[in-house]
GROMACS .gro file of N, CA, C and O in nm:
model
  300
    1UNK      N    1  -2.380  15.009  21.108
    1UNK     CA    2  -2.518  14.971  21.127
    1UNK      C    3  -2.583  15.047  21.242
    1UNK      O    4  -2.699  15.014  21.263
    2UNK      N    5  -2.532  15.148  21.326
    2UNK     CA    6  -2.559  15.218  21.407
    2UNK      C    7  -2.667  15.294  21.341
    2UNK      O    8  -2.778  15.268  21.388
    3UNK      N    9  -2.666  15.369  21.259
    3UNK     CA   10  -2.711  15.472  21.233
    3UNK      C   11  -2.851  15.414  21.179
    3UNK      O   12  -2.932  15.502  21.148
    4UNK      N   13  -2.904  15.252  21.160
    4UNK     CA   14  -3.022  15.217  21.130
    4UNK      C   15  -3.128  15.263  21.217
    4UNK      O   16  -3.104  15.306  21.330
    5UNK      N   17  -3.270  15.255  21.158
    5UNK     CA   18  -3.351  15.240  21.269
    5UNK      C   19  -3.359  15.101  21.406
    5UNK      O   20  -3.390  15.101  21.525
    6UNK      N   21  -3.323  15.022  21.334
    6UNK     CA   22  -3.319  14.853  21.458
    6UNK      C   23  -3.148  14.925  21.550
    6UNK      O   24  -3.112  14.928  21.668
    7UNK      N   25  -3.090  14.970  21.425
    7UNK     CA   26  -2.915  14.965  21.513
    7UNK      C   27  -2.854  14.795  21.452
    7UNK      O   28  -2.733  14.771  21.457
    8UNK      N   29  -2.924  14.720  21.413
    8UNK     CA   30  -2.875  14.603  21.348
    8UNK      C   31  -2.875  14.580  21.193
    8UNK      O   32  -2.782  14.599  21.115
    9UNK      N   33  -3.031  14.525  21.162
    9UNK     CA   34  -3.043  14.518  21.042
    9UNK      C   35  -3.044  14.709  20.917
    9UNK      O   36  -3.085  14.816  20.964
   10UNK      N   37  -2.991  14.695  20.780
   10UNK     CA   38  -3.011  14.780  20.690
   10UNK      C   39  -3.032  14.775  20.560
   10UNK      O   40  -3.014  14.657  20.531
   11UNK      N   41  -3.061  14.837  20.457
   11UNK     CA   42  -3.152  14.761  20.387
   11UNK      C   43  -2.982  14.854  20.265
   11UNK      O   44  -2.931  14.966  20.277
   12UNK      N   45  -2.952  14.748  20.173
   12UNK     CA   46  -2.826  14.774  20.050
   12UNK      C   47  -2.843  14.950  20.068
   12UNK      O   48  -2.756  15.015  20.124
   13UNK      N   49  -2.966  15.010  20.012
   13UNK     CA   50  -2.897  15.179  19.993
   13UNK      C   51  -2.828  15.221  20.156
   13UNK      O   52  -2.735  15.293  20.192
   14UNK      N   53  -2.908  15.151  20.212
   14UNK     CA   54  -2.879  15.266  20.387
   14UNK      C   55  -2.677  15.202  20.421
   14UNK      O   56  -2.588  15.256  20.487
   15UNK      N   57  -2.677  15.102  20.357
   15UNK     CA   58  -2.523  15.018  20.363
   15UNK      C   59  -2.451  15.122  20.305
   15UNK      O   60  -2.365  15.189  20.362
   16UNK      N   61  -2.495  15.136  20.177
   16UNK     CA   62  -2.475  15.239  20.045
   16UNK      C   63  -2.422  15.358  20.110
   16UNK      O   64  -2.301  15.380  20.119
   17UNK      N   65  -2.509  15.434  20.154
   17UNK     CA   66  -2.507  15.573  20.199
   17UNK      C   67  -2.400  15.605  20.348
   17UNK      O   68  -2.327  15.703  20.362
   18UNK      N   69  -2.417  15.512  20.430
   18UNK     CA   70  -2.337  15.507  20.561
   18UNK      C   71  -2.200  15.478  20.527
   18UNK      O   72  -2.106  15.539  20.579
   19UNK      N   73  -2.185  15.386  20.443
   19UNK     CA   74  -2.044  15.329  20.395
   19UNK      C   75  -1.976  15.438  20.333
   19UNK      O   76  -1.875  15.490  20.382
   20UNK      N   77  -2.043  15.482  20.198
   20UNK     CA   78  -1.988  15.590  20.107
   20UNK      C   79  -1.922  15.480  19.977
   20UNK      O   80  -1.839  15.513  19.893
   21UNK      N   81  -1.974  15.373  19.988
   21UNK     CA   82  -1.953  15.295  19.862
   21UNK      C   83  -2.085  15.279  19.761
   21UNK      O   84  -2.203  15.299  19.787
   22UNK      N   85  -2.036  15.246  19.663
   22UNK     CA   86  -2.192  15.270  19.578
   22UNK      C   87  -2.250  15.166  19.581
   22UNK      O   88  -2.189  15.060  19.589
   23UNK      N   89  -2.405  15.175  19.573
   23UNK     CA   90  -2.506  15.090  19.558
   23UNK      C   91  -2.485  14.947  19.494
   23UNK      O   92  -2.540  14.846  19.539
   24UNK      N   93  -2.388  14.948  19.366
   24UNK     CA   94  -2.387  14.849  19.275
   24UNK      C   95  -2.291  14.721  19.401
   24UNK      O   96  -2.322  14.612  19.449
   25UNK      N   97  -2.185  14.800  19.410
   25UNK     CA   98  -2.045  14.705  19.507
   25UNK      C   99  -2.150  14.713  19.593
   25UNK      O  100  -2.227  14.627  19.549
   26UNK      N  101  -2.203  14.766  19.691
   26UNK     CA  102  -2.236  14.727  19.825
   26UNK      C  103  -2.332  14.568  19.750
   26UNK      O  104  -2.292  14.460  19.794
   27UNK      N  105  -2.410  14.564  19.681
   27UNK     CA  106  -2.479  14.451  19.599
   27UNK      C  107  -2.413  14.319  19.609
   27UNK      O  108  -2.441  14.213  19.666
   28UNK      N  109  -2.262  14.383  19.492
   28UNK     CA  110  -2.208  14.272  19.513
   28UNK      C  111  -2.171  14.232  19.644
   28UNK      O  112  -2.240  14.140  19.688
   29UNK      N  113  -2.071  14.282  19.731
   29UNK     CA  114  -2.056  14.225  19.842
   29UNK      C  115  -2.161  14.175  19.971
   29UNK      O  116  -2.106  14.113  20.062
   30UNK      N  117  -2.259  14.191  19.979
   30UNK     CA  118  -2.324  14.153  20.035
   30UNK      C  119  -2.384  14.006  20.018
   30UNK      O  120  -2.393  13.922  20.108
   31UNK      N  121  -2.425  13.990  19.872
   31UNK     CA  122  -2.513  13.842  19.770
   31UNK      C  123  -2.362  13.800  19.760
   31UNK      O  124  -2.363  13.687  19.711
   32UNK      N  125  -2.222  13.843  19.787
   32UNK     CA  126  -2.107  13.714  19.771
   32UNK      C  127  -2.016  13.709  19.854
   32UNK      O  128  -1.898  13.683  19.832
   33UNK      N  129  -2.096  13.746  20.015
   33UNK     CA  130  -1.994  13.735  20.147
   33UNK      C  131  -2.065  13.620  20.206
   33UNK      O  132  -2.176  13.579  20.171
   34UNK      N  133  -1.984  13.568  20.306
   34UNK     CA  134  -2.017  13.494  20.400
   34UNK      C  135  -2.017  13.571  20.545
   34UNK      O  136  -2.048  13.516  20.651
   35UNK      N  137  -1.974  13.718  20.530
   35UNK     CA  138  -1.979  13.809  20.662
   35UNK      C  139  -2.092  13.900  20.642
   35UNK      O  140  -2.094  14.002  20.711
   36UNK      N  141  -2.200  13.877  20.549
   36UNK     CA  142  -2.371  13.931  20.589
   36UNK      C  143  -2.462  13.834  20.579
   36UNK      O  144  -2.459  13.734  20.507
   37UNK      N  145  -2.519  13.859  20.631
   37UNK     CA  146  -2.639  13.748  20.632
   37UNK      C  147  -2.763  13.850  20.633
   37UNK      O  148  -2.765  13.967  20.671
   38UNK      N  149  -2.866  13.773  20.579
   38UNK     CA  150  -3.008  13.837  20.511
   38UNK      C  151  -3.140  13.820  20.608
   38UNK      O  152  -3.172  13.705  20.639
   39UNK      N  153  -3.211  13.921  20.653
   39UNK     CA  154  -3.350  13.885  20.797
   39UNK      C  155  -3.431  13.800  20.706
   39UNK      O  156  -3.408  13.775  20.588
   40UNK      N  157  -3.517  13.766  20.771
   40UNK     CA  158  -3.609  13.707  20.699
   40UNK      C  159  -3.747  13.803  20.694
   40UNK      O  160  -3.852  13.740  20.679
   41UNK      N  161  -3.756  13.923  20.703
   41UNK     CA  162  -3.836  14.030  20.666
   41UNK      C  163  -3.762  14.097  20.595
   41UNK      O  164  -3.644  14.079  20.566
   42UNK      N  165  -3.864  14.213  20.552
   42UNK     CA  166  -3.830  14.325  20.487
   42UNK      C  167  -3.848  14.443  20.517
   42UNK      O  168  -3.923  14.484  20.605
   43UNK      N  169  -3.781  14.505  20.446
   43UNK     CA  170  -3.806  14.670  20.560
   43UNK      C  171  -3.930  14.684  20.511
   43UNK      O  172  -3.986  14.601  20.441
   44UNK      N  173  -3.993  14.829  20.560
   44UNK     CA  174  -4.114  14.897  20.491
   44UNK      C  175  -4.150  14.940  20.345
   44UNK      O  176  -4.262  14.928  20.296
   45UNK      N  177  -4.072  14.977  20.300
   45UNK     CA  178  -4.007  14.951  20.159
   45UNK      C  179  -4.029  14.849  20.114
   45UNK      O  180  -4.111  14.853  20.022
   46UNK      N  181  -3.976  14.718  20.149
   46UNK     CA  182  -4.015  14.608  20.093
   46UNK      C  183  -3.889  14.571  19.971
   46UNK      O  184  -3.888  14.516  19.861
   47UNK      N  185  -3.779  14.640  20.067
   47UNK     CA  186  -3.638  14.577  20.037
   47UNK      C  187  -3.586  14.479  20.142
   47UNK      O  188  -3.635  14.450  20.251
   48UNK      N  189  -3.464  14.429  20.074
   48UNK     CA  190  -3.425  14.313  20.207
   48UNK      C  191  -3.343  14.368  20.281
   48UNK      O  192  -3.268  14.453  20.232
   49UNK      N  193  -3.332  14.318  20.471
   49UNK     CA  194  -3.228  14.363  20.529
   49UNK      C  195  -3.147  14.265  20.546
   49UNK      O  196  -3.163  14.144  20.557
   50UNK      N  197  -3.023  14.361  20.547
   50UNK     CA  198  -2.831  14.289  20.592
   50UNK      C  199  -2.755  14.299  20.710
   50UNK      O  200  -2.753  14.417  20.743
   51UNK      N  201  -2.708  14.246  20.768
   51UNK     CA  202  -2.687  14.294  20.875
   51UNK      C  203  -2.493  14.174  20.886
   51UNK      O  204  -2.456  14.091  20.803
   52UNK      N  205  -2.446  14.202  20.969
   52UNK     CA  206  -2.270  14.165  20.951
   52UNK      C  207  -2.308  14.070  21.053
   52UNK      O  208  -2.388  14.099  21.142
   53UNK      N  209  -2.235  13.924  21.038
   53UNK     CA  210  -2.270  13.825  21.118
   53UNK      C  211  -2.205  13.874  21.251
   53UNK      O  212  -2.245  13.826  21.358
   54UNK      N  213  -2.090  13.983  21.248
   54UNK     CA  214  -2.021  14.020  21.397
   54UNK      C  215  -2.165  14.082  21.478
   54UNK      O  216  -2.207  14.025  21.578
   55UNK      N  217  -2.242  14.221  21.413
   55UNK     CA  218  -2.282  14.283  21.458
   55UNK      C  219  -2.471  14.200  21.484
   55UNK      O  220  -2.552  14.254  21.560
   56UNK      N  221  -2.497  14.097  21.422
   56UNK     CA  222  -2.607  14.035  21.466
   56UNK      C  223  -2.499  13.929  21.585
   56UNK      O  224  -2.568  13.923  21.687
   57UNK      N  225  -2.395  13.866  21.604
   57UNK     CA  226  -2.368  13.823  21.750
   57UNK      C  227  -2.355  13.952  21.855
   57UNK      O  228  -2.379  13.974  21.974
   58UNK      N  229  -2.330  13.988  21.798
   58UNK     CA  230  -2.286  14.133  21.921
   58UNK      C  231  -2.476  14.189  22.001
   58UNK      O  232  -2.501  14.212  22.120
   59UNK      N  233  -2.542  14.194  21.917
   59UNK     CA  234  -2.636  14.286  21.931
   59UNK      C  235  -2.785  14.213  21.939
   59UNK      O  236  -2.873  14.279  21.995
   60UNK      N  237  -2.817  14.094  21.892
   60UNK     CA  238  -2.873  14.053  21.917
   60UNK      C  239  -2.919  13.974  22.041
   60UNK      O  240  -2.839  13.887  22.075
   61UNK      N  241  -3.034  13.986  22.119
   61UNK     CA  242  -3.083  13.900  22.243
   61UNK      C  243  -3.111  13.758  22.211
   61UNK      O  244  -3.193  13.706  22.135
   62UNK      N  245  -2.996  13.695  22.311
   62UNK     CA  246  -3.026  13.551  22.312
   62UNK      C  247  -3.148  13.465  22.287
   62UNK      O  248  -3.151  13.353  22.236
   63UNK      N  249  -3.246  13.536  22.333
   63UNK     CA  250  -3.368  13.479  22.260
   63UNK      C  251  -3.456  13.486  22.158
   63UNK      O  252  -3.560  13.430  22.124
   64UNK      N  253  -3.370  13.589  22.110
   64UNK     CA  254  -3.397  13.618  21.942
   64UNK      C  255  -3.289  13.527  21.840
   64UNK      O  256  -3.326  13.490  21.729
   65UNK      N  257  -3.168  13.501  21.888
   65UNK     CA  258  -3.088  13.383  21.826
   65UNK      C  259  -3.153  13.262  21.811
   65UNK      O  260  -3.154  13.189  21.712
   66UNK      N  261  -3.240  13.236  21.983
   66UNK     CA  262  -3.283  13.086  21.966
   66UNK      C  263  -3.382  13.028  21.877
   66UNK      O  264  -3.393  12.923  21.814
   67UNK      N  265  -3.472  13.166  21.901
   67UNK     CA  266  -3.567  13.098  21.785
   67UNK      C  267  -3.526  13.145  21.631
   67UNK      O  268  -3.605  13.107  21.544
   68UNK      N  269  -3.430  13.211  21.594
   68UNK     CA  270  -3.396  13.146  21.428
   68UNK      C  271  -3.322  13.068  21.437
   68UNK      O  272  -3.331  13.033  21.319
   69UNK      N  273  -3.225  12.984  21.489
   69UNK     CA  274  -3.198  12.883  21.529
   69UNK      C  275  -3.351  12.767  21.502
   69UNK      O  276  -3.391  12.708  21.401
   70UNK      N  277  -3.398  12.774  21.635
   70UNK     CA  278  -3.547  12.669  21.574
   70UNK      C  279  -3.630  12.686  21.460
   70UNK      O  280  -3.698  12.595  21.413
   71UNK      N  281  -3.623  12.831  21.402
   71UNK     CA  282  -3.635  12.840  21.285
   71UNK      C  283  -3.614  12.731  21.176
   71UNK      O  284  -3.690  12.643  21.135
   72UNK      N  285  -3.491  12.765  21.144
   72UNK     CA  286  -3.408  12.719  21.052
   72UNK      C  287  -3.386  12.531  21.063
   72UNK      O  288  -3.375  12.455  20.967
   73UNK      N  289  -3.385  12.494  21.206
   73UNK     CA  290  -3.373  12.335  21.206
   73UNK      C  291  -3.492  12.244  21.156
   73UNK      O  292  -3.610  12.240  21.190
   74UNK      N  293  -3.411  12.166  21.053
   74UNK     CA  294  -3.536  12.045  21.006
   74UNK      C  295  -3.572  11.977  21.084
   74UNK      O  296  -3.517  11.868  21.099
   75UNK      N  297  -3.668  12.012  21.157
   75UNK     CA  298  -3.734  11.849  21.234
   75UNK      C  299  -3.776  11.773  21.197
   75UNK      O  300  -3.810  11.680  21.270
   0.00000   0.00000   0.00000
């Protein structure tokens, strides 16, 4: 995920292309892991980004955790 523009989030081809696995598998594994998780934007494109739950703890600022955290909680 280095090689993204954020350095975190990437959108399936840029997974695709960095990995050297094809488009279809990177698909599957992504929609049937529990080790990516999905932003809640989209790139410019107006594909979705993925990013590895290691490398969003690693890389993300604590105060970007908190509020999808408050995001996500039902009040």
């Amino acid at each position: 995920m280095d090689r993204t523009k954020s350095g975190i989030w990437a959108t399936p081809p840029e997974i695709s292309r960095f990995s050297g696995i094809d488009l279809e598998s990177v698909l599957r594994i992504i929609y049937n892991s529990y080790e990516f998780m999905q932003c809640a934007y989209r790139s410019e494109d107006g594909l979705p980004l993925f990013t590895t739950r290691k490398v969003y703890k690693e890389r993300t600022p604590s105060w970007n955790k908190l509020l999808r955290a408050l995001k996500h909680t039902n009040v």
